[in-house]
Amino acid sequence: MSAQVRPNIEVFSELGDLAQAAASLFVQAAHRALDAKGQFRVALSGGRTPRLLFERLTSCEQARALPWSRCHLFWVDERYVPVTDPASNYKMANEFLLEPLGIPQANIHRMPTELPLDEAVAQYESTLQTVFSILPGEVPQFDLIQLGMGPDGHTASLFPHAYEPHTEKLVAWTVPPDAPHQRITLTPHVLQAASEFMVLLTGKDKASMLKTVFSGEPDVMQYPIYTLWPVLKRVTWFMDQAAASEL
Ligand code: 6PG
């Protein structure tokens, strides 16, 4: 990593402490946005790790007390599967966050995977423009984006050498190298426009890639997590000791 930029890394020996720290950042980001604009707009990732955050938010009094009617939830990405499919990011969030917190349906903006793929992409782009009150060509500025990273250095559904890094689109579909599901994803410039980010990383399988990306020169096609490098100052990396073990 170039010397002038140091990542904001927080390492935890206990997953519960990591979850609490992430939930605290979520609540603080929400209050900042609600105080400044009267609403909070956040995009969530899928996979395994976010469940830690979701479950903590549902048990954390400060999170439960948020004015959820003024909070809008979006997805960073989604597997192109029905909402009933175990692989669905929405399904996991609904089970561990949305239903337990009773978040109003009008504030839940899932990617419409019941539509044909191109229509789903177009509709989500339209949803972003409507909820953010932006015109075509403008970019939505999320107050917070929660990301993860795969062992291959992907984030969102931006996979190595399998996405368009400079698209002007807000939403795109991609095909992971190892499939099995096509994906719908926010695009790099939408991610980079956010006010704040948290990246949640647990497990030994992340350690080698974290060492690689924090010591190398950015190459967003080889390691799409480098999408965050232009906005690194706004990123907090929450990791357990296993994920941080090679740093
Ligand atoms: C997805 C995610 C994806 C995830 C990474 C890390 O839909 O799978 O959005 O980008 O963040 O694959 O996943 P874990 O947190 O489960 O390791």
PDB file of C-alpha atoms and ligand atoms in Angstrom:
ATOM      1  CA  MET A   1       0.000   0.000   0.000  1.00  0.00           C
ATOM      2  CA  SER A   2       1.206   3.464  -0.806  1.00  0.00           C
ATOM      3  CA  ALA A   3       2.582   5.021   2.390  1.00  0.00           C
ATOM      4  CA  GLN A   4       0.347   8.103   2.428  1.00  0.00           C
ATOM      5  CA  VAL A   5      -2.910   6.208   2.927  1.00  0.00           C
ATOM      6  CA  ARG A   6      -3.391   3.940   5.901  1.00  0.00           C
ATOM      7  CA  PRO A   7      -6.605   1.882   6.151  1.00  0.00           C
ATOM      8  CA  ASN A   8      -8.837   2.324   9.174  1.00  0.00           C
ATOM      9  CA  ILE A   9      -8.682  -1.239  10.514  1.00  0.00           C
ATOM     10  CA  GLU A  10     -10.303  -2.492  13.727  1.00  0.00           C
ATOM     11  CA  VAL A  11      -9.406  -6.040  14.781  1.00  0.00           C
ATOM     12  CA  PHE A  12     -11.459  -7.999  17.312  1.00  0.00           C
ATOM     13  CA  SER A  13     -10.717 -11.213  19.211  1.00  0.00           C
ATOM     14  CA  GLU A  14     -14.423 -11.758  19.832  1.00  0.00           C
ATOM     15  CA  LEU A  15     -17.033 -11.789  17.049  1.00  0.00           C
ATOM     16  CA  GLY A  16     -19.533 -10.259  19.461  1.00  0.00           C
ATOM     17  CA  ASP A  17     -17.291  -7.237  19.910  1.00  0.00           C
ATOM     18  CA  LEU A  18     -16.871  -6.926  16.124  1.00  0.00           C
ATOM     19  CA  ALA A  19     -20.647  -7.083  15.695  1.00  0.00           C
ATOM     20  CA  GLN A  20     -21.187  -4.438  18.379  1.00  0.00           C
ATOM     21  CA  ALA A  21     -18.628  -2.089  16.849  1.00  0.00           C
ATOM     22  CA  ALA A  22     -20.219  -2.477  13.408  1.00  0.00           C
ATOM     23  CA  ALA A  23     -23.691  -1.939  14.832  1.00  0.00           C
ATOM     24  CA  SER A  24     -22.481   1.188  16.632  1.00  0.00           C
ATOM     25  CA  LEU A  25     -21.045   2.599  13.400  1.00  0.00           C
ATOM     26  CA  PHE A  26     -24.342   1.801  11.652  1.00  0.00           C
ATOM     27  CA  VAL A  27     -26.351   3.653  14.315  1.00  0.00           C
ATOM     28  CA  GLN A  28     -23.975   6.627  14.312  1.00  0.00           C
ATOM     29  CA  ALA A  29     -24.146   6.884  10.520  1.00  0.00           C
ATOM     30  CA  ALA A  30     -27.917   6.710  10.706  1.00  0.00           C
ATOM     31  CA  HIS A  31     -28.133   9.506  13.269  1.00  0.00           C
ATOM     32  CA  ARG A  32     -25.768  11.689  11.240  1.00  0.00           C
ATOM     33  CA  ALA A  33     -27.934  11.302   8.140  1.00  0.00           C
ATOM     34  CA  LEU A  34     -31.222  11.662  10.001  1.00  0.00           C
ATOM     35  CA  ASP A  35     -29.994  14.817  11.730  1.00  0.00           C
ATOM     36  CA  ALA A  36     -28.672  16.285   8.495  1.00  0.00           C
ATOM     37  CA  LYS A  37     -31.347  15.211   6.010  1.00  0.00           C
ATOM     38  CA  GLY A  38     -34.188  13.628   7.917  1.00  0.00           C
ATOM     39  CA  GLN A  39     -33.571  10.252   6.352  1.00  0.00           C
ATOM     40  CA  PHE A  40     -30.951   7.487   6.221  1.00  0.00           C
ATOM     41  CA  ARG A  41     -30.217   5.443   3.138  1.00  0.00           C
ATOM     42  CA  VAL A  42     -28.019   2.373   3.490  1.00  0.00           C
ATOM     43  CA  ALA A  43     -27.010  -0.455   1.147  1.00  0.00           C
ATOM     44  CA  LEU A  44     -26.381  -3.947   2.531  1.00  0.00           C
ATOM     45  CA  SER A  45     -24.318  -6.793   1.171  1.00  0.00           C
ATOM     46  CA  GLY A  46     -25.067 -10.477   1.382  1.00  0.00           C
ATOM     47  CA  GLY A  47     -23.092 -13.596   2.033  1.00  0.00           C
ATOM     48  CA  ARG A  48     -22.364 -14.967   5.492  1.00  0.00           C
ATOM     49  CA  THR A  49     -20.710 -12.199   7.527  1.00  0.00           C
ATOM     50  CA  PRO A  50     -23.464  -9.540   7.494  1.00  0.00           C
ATOM     51  CA  ARG A  51     -25.636 -11.807   9.656  1.00  0.00           C
ATOM     52  CA  LEU A  52     -23.348 -10.871  12.574  1.00  0.00           C
ATOM     53  CA  LEU A  53     -24.288  -7.207  12.076  1.00  0.00           C
ATOM     54  CA  PHE A  54     -27.968  -7.872  11.400  1.00  0.00           C
ATOM     55  CA  GLU A  55     -28.492  -9.953  14.531  1.00  0.00           C
ATOM     56  CA  ARG A  56     -26.690  -7.372  16.658  1.00  0.00           C
ATOM     57  CA  LEU A  57     -28.801  -4.546  15.227  1.00  0.00           C
ATOM     58  CA  THR A  58     -31.959  -6.410  16.184  1.00  0.00           C
ATOM     59  CA  SER A  59     -30.767  -6.864  19.782  1.00  0.00           C
ATOM     60  CA  CYS A  60     -29.152  -3.424  20.195  1.00  0.00           C
ATOM     61  CA  GLU A  61     -31.446  -0.897  21.892  1.00  0.00           C
ATOM     62  CA  GLN A  62     -29.937   2.047  20.031  1.00  0.00           C
ATOM     63  CA  ALA A  63     -30.646   0.353  16.702  1.00  0.00           C
ATOM     64  CA  ARG A  64     -34.134  -0.741  17.679  1.00  0.00           C
ATOM     65  CA  ALA A  65     -34.863   2.863  18.669  1.00  0.00           C
ATOM     66  CA  LEU A  66     -33.928   4.263  15.241  1.00  0.00           C
ATOM     67  CA  PRO A  67     -36.840   5.908  13.353  1.00  0.00           C
ATOM     68  CA  TRP A  68     -36.964   3.105  10.800  1.00  0.00           C
ATOM     69  CA  SER A  69     -39.805   4.804   8.967  1.00  0.00           C
ATOM     70  CA  ARG A  70     -37.161   7.321   7.872  1.00  0.00           C
ATOM     71  CA  CYS A  71     -34.541   4.717   7.016  1.00  0.00           C
ATOM     72  CA  HIS A  72     -34.389   3.183   3.521  1.00  0.00           C
ATOM     73  CA  LEU A  73     -32.647  -0.142   2.970  1.00  0.00           C
ATOM     74  CA  PHE A  74     -31.144  -1.141  -0.346  1.00  0.00           C
ATOM     75  CA  TRP A  75     -28.878  -3.965  -1.467  1.00  0.00           C
ATOM     76  CA  VAL A  76     -25.337  -3.673  -2.736  1.00  0.00           C
ATOM     77  CA  ASP A  77     -25.907  -6.799  -4.741  1.00  0.00           C
ATOM     78  CA  GLU A  78     -28.127  -9.823  -5.101  1.00  0.00           C
ATOM     79  CA  ARG A  79     -27.964 -13.292  -6.470  1.00  0.00           C
ATOM     80  CA  TYR A  80     -30.342 -13.693  -9.423  1.00  0.00           C
ATOM     81  CA  VAL A  81     -32.573 -16.167  -7.591  1.00  0.00           C
ATOM     82  CA  PRO A  82     -36.119 -16.053  -6.191  1.00  0.00           C
ATOM     83  CA  VAL A  83     -36.528 -14.321  -2.830  1.00  0.00           C
ATOM     84  CA  THR A  84     -37.351 -17.728  -1.376  1.00  0.00           C
ATOM     85  CA  ASP A  85     -34.017 -19.212  -2.443  1.00  0.00           C
ATOM     86  CA  PRO A  86     -31.523 -19.888   0.397  1.00  0.00           C
ATOM     87  CA  ALA A  87     -28.907 -18.020  -1.664  1.00  0.00           C
ATOM     88  CA  SER A  88     -30.980 -14.815  -1.677  1.00  0.00           C
ATOM     89  CA  ASN A  89     -29.316 -11.897   0.121  1.00  0.00           C
ATOM     90  CA  TYR A  90     -32.751 -10.384   0.653  1.00  0.00           C
ATOM     91  CA  LYS A  91     -34.002 -13.622   2.257  1.00  0.00           C
ATOM     92  CA  MET A  92     -31.156 -13.600   4.776  1.00  0.00           C
ATOM     93  CA  ALA A  93     -31.656  -9.931   5.609  1.00  0.00           C
ATOM     94  CA  ASN A  94     -35.404 -10.385   5.895  1.00  0.00           C
ATOM     95  CA  GLU A  95     -34.979 -13.251   8.358  1.00  0.00           C
ATOM     96  CA  PHE A  96     -32.348 -11.628  10.565  1.00  0.00           C
ATOM     97  CA  LEU A  97     -32.991  -7.890  10.223  1.00  0.00           C
ATOM     98  CA  LEU A  98     -36.076  -6.692   8.361  1.00  0.00           C
ATOM     99  CA  GLU A  99     -38.739  -8.816  10.025  1.00  0.00           C
ATOM    100  CA  PRO A 100     -37.258  -8.716  13.549  1.00  0.00           C
ATOM    101  CA  LEU A 101     -37.077  -4.893  13.389  1.00  0.00           C
ATOM    102  CA  GLY A 102     -40.445  -4.547  11.667  1.00  0.00           C
ATOM    103  CA  ILE A 103     -39.000  -2.296   8.988  1.00  0.00           C
ATOM    104  CA  PRO A 104     -41.816  -0.855   6.858  1.00  0.00           C
ATOM    105  CA  GLN A 105     -42.152  -2.553   3.475  1.00  0.00           C
ATOM    106  CA  ALA A 106     -42.116   0.848   1.756  1.00  0.00           C
ATOM    107  CA  ASN A 107     -38.572   1.352   3.076  1.00  0.00           C
ATOM    108  CA  ILE A 108     -37.255  -1.982   1.842  1.00  0.00           C
ATOM    109  CA  HIS A 109     -35.900  -1.746  -1.687  1.00  0.00           C
ATOM    110  CA  ARG A 110     -34.852  -5.229  -2.754  1.00  0.00           C
ATOM    111  CA  MET A 111     -33.491  -6.055  -6.185  1.00  0.00           C
ATOM    112  CA  PRO A 112     -36.478  -7.495  -8.151  1.00  0.00           C
ATOM    113  CA  THR A 113     -35.059 -10.860  -9.137  1.00  0.00           C
ATOM    114  CA  GLU A 114     -38.502 -12.061 -10.222  1.00  0.00           C
ATOM    115  CA  LEU A 115     -38.100  -9.940 -13.363  1.00  0.00           C
ATOM    116  CA  PRO A 116     -36.046 -10.815 -16.429  1.00  0.00           C
ATOM    117  CA  LEU A 117     -32.445  -9.845 -15.647  1.00  0.00           C
ATOM    118  CA  ASP A 118     -32.191  -6.713 -17.787  1.00  0.00           C
ATOM    119  CA  GLU A 119     -35.591  -5.514 -16.551  1.00  0.00           C
ATOM    120  CA  ALA A 120     -34.537  -6.102 -12.942  1.00  0.00           C
ATOM    121  CA  VAL A 121     -31.417  -4.003 -13.503  1.00  0.00           C
ATOM    122  CA  ALA A 122     -33.396  -1.213 -15.170  1.00  0.00           C
ATOM    123  CA  GLN A 123     -36.065  -1.216 -12.465  1.00  0.00           C
ATOM    124  CA  TYR A 124     -33.494  -1.023  -9.664  1.00  0.00           C
ATOM    125  CA  GLU A 125     -31.812   1.888 -11.389  1.00  0.00           C
ATOM    126  CA  SER A 126     -35.233   3.561 -11.556  1.00  0.00           C
ATOM    127  CA  THR A 127     -35.866   2.809  -7.875  1.00  0.00           C
ATOM    128  CA  LEU A 128     -32.576   4.485  -6.959  1.00  0.00           C
ATOM    129  CA  GLN A 129     -33.475   7.559  -9.028  1.00  0.00           C
ATOM    130  CA  THR A 130     -36.912   7.765  -7.408  1.00  0.00           C
ATOM    131  CA  VAL A 131     -35.919   7.262  -3.777  1.00  0.00           C
ATOM    132  CA  PHE A 132     -32.848   9.513  -4.068  1.00  0.00           C
ATOM    133  CA  SER A 133     -34.796  12.057  -6.182  1.00  0.00           C
ATOM    134  CA  ILE A 134     -32.058  12.191  -8.804  1.00  0.00           C
ATOM    135  CA  LEU A 135     -32.168  12.647 -12.559  1.00  0.00           C
ATOM    136  CA  PRO A 136     -30.743  10.231 -15.121  1.00  0.00           C
ATOM    137  CA  GLY A 137     -26.985  10.763 -15.148  1.00  0.00           C
ATOM    138  CA  GLU A 138     -26.838  11.699 -11.461  1.00  0.00           C
ATOM    139  CA  VAL A 139     -25.371   9.317  -8.884  1.00  0.00           C
ATOM    140  CA  PRO A 140     -27.136   8.362  -5.613  1.00  0.00           C
ATOM    141  CA  GLN A 141     -25.089   9.117  -2.506  1.00  0.00           C
ATOM    142  CA  PHE A 142     -25.685   6.430   0.083  1.00  0.00           C
ATOM    143  CA  ASP A 143     -25.115   7.466   3.700  1.00  0.00           C
ATOM    144  CA  LEU A 144     -23.586   4.078   4.462  1.00  0.00           C
ATOM    145  CA  ILE A 145     -22.619   1.030   2.424  1.00  0.00           C
ATOM    146  CA  GLN A 146     -21.840  -2.269   4.130  1.00  0.00           C
ATOM    147  CA  LEU A 147     -19.493  -4.487   2.114  1.00  0.00           C
ATOM    148  CA  GLY A 148     -17.639  -7.760   2.421  1.00  0.00           C
ATOM    149  CA  MET A 149     -14.757  -9.210   0.456  1.00  0.00           C
ATOM    150  CA  GLY A 150     -14.335 -12.633  -1.054  1.00  0.00           C
ATOM    151  CA  PRO A 151     -11.050 -14.591  -0.857  1.00  0.00           C
ATOM    152  CA  ASP A 152     -10.541 -13.628  -4.515  1.00  0.00           C
ATOM    153  CA  GLY A 153     -10.706  -9.920  -3.713  1.00  0.00           C
ATOM    154  CA  HIS A 154     -14.223  -9.366  -5.044  1.00  0.00           C
ATOM    155  CA  THR A 155     -16.629  -7.008  -3.333  1.00  0.00           C
ATOM    156  CA  ALA A 156     -20.301  -6.420  -4.034  1.00  0.00           C
ATOM    157  CA  SER A 157     -20.741  -8.564  -7.132  1.00  0.00           C
ATOM    158  CA  LEU A 158     -17.713  -7.088  -8.842  1.00  0.00           C
ATOM    159  CA  PHE A 159     -15.608 -10.124  -9.665  1.00  0.00           C
ATOM    160  CA  PRO A 160     -12.026 -10.214 -10.974  1.00  0.00           C
ATOM    161  CA  HIS A 161     -11.938  -9.436 -14.697  1.00  0.00           C
ATOM    162  CA  ALA A 162     -15.730  -9.925 -14.864  1.00  0.00           C
ATOM    163  CA  TYR A 163     -17.224  -6.434 -14.588  1.00  0.00           C
ATOM    164  CA  GLU A 164     -17.113  -2.997 -16.238  1.00  0.00           C
ATOM    165  CA  PRO A 165     -15.187  -0.664 -13.883  1.00  0.00           C
ATOM    166  CA  HIS A 166     -16.091   2.622 -15.608  1.00  0.00           C
ATOM    167  CA  THR A 167     -19.735   2.143 -16.515  1.00  0.00           C
ATOM    168  CA  GLU A 168     -22.025   5.167 -16.108  1.00  0.00           C
ATOM    169  CA  LYS A 169     -24.842   2.789 -15.182  1.00  0.00           C
ATOM    170  CA  LEU A 170     -25.974   2.703 -11.558  1.00  0.00           C
ATOM    171  CA  VAL A 171     -26.754  -1.015 -11.588  1.00  0.00           C
ATOM    172  CA  ALA A 172     -25.345  -3.889 -13.647  1.00  0.00           C
ATOM    173  CA  TRP A 173     -25.490  -7.644 -13.865  1.00  0.00           C
ATOM    174  CA  THR A 174     -22.433  -9.862 -13.638  1.00  0.00           C
ATOM    175  CA  VAL A 175     -21.520 -13.534 -13.809  1.00  0.00           C
ATOM    176  CA  PRO A 176     -19.230 -14.806 -11.034  1.00  0.00           C
ATOM    177  CA  PRO A 177     -16.315 -16.924 -12.370  1.00  0.00           C
ATOM    178  CA  ASP A 178     -17.481 -19.825 -10.223  1.00  0.00           C
ATOM    179  CA  ALA A 179     -21.201 -19.094 -10.833  1.00  0.00           C
ATOM    180  CA  PRO A 180     -23.791 -20.703 -10.098  1.00  0.00           C
ATOM    181  CA  HIS A 181     -25.925 -17.575  -9.939  1.00  0.00           C
ATOM    182  CA  GLN A 182     -25.833 -14.490 -12.115  1.00  0.00           C
ATOM    183  CA  ARG A 183     -25.691 -11.369  -9.948  1.00  0.00           C
ATOM    184  CA  ILE A 184     -27.150  -7.867  -9.866  1.00  0.00           C
ATOM    185  CA  THR A 185     -24.855  -5.244  -8.376  1.00  0.00           C
ATOM    186  CA  LEU A 186     -24.370  -1.562  -7.701  1.00  0.00           C
ATOM    187  CA  THR A 187     -21.622  -0.266  -9.934  1.00  0.00           C
ATOM    188  CA  PRO A 188     -18.233   1.100  -8.836  1.00  0.00           C
ATOM    189  CA  HIS A 189     -19.019   4.820  -9.114  1.00  0.00           C
ATOM    190  CA  VAL A 190     -22.220   4.341  -7.065  1.00  0.00           C
ATOM    191  CA  LEU A 191     -20.236   2.546  -4.377  1.00  0.00           C
ATOM    192  CA  GLN A 192     -17.539   5.244  -4.385  1.00  0.00           C
ATOM    193  CA  ALA A 193     -20.103   8.051  -4.023  1.00  0.00           C
ATOM    194  CA  ALA A 194     -21.173   6.873  -0.554  1.00  0.00           C
ATOM    195  CA  SER A 195     -20.537   8.998   2.525  1.00  0.00           C
ATOM    196  CA  GLU A 196     -19.227   6.103   4.591  1.00  0.00           C
ATOM    197  CA  PHE A 197     -18.395   2.406   4.330  1.00  0.00           C
ATOM    198  CA  MET A 198     -17.925  -0.560   6.588  1.00  0.00           C
ATOM    199  CA  VAL A 199     -16.245  -3.746   5.389  1.00  0.00           C
ATOM    200  CA  LEU A 200     -16.893  -6.846   7.489  1.00  0.00           C
ATOM    201  CA  LEU A 201     -14.281  -9.594   7.292  1.00  0.00           C
ATOM    202  CA  THR A 202     -14.066 -12.789   9.316  1.00  0.00           C
ATOM    203  CA  GLY A 203     -12.196 -16.026   8.886  1.00  0.00           C
ATOM    204  CA  LYS A 204      -8.773 -17.226   7.870  1.00  0.00           C
ATOM    205  CA  ASP A 205      -9.825 -17.442   4.235  1.00  0.00           C
ATOM    206  CA  LYS A 206      -9.673 -13.642   3.988  1.00  0.00           C
ATOM    207  CA  ALA A 207      -6.180 -13.279   5.511  1.00  0.00           C
ATOM    208  CA  SER A 208      -4.050 -13.876   2.435  1.00  0.00           C
ATOM    209  CA  MET A 209      -6.065 -11.549   0.202  1.00  0.00           C
ATOM    210  CA  LEU A 210      -6.066  -8.808   2.843  1.00  0.00           C
ATOM    211  CA  LYS A 211      -2.275  -9.026   3.048  1.00  0.00           C
ATOM    212  CA  THR A 212      -2.086  -8.851  -0.750  1.00  0.00           C
ATOM    213  CA  VAL A 213      -4.373  -5.847  -1.203  1.00  0.00           C
ATOM    214  CA  PHE A 214      -2.949  -3.869   1.747  1.00  0.00           C
ATOM    215  CA  SER A 215       0.603  -4.313   0.471  1.00  0.00           C
ATOM    216  CA  GLY A 216       0.168  -4.089  -3.293  1.00  0.00           C
ATOM    217  CA  GLU A 217      -0.500  -1.422  -5.879  1.00  0.00           C
ATOM    218  CA  PRO A 218      -4.208  -1.043  -6.715  1.00  0.00           C
ATOM    219  CA  ASP A 219      -5.491  -3.109  -9.642  1.00  0.00           C
ATOM    220  CA  VAL A 220      -9.290  -2.950  -9.630  1.00  0.00           C
ATOM    221  CA  MET A 221      -9.699  -5.582 -12.329  1.00  0.00           C
ATOM    222  CA  GLN A 222      -7.532  -8.151 -10.579  1.00  0.00           C
ATOM    223  CA  TYR A 223      -8.873  -7.301  -7.100  1.00  0.00           C
ATOM    224  CA  PRO A 224     -12.170  -5.363  -7.277  1.00  0.00           C
ATOM    225  CA  ILE A 225     -11.952  -4.468  -3.547  1.00  0.00           C
ATOM    226  CA  TYR A 226      -9.517  -1.797  -4.782  1.00  0.00           C
ATOM    227  CA  THR A 227     -12.657   0.066  -5.866  1.00  0.00           C
ATOM    228  CA  LEU A 228     -12.526   1.431  -2.306  1.00  0.00           C
ATOM    229  CA  TRP A 229      -9.018   2.831  -2.589  1.00  0.00           C
ATOM    230  CA  PRO A 230     -10.071   6.289  -3.839  1.00  0.00           C
ATOM    231  CA  VAL A 231     -12.382   6.557  -0.798  1.00  0.00           C
ATOM    232  CA  LEU A 232     -10.258   4.654   1.747  1.00  0.00           C
ATOM    233  CA  LYS A 233     -10.512   7.475   4.291  1.00  0.00           C
ATOM    234  CA  ARG A 234     -14.267   6.840   4.521  1.00  0.00           C
ATOM    235  CA  VAL A 235     -13.880   3.086   5.034  1.00  0.00           C
ATOM    236  CA  THR A 236     -13.753   1.226   8.344  1.00  0.00           C
ATOM    237  CA  TRP A 237     -12.510  -2.368   8.102  1.00  0.00           C
ATOM    238  CA  PHE A 238     -13.892  -4.572  10.865  1.00  0.00           C
ATOM    239  CA  MET A 239     -12.086  -7.893  11.034  1.00  0.00           C
ATOM    240  CA  ASP A 240     -11.516 -10.764  13.413  1.00  0.00           C
ATOM    241  CA  GLN A 241      -8.035 -11.959  14.334  1.00  0.00           C
ATOM    242  CA  ALA A 242      -8.164 -14.798  11.804  1.00  0.00           C
ATOM    243  CA  ALA A 243      -8.831 -12.439   8.897  1.00  0.00           C
ATOM    244  CA  ALA A 244      -6.168 -10.019  10.169  1.00  0.00           C
ATOM    245  CA  SER A 245      -3.631 -12.745  10.892  1.00  0.00           C
ATOM    246  CA  GLU A 246      -1.328 -11.932   7.966  1.00  0.00           C
ATOM    247  CA  LEU A 247      -1.351  -8.123   8.286  1.00  0.00           C
TER     248      LEU A 247
HETATM  249  C1  6PG B   1     -22.610 -11.691  -1.865  1.00  0.00           C
HETATM  250  C2  6PG B   1     -21.893 -10.519  -1.256  1.00  0.00           C
HETATM  251  C3  6PG B   1     -20.421 -10.642  -1.480  1.00  0.00           C
HETATM  252  C4  6PG B   1     -19.831 -10.859  -0.110  1.00  0.00           C
HETATM  253  C5  6PG B   1     -18.488 -11.518  -0.192  1.00  0.00           C
HETATM  254  C6  6PG B   1     -18.026 -11.915   1.212  1.00  0.00           C
HETATM  255  O1  6PG B   1     -23.706 -11.514  -2.414  1.00  0.00           O
HETATM  256  O2  6PG B   1     -22.067 -12.809  -1.703  1.00  0.00           O
HETATM  257  O3  6PG B   1     -22.390  -9.327  -1.487  1.00  0.00           O
HETATM  258  O4  6PG B   1     -19.774  -9.603  -2.114  1.00  0.00           O
HETATM  259  O5  6PG B   1     -19.729  -9.611   0.549  1.00  0.00           O
HETATM  260  O6  6PG B   1     -18.613 -12.667  -0.997  1.00  0.00           O
HETATM  261  O7  6PG B   1     -18.964 -12.827   1.705  1.00  0.00           O
HETATM  262  P1  6PG B   1     -18.852 -13.346   3.221  1.00  0.00           P
HETATM  263  O8  6PG B   1     -19.086 -12.141   4.068  1.00  0.00           O
HETATM  264  O9  6PG B   1     -19.941 -14.366   3.331  1.00  0.00           O
HETATM  265  O10 6PG B   1     -17.489 -13.911   3.398  1.00  0.00           O
END
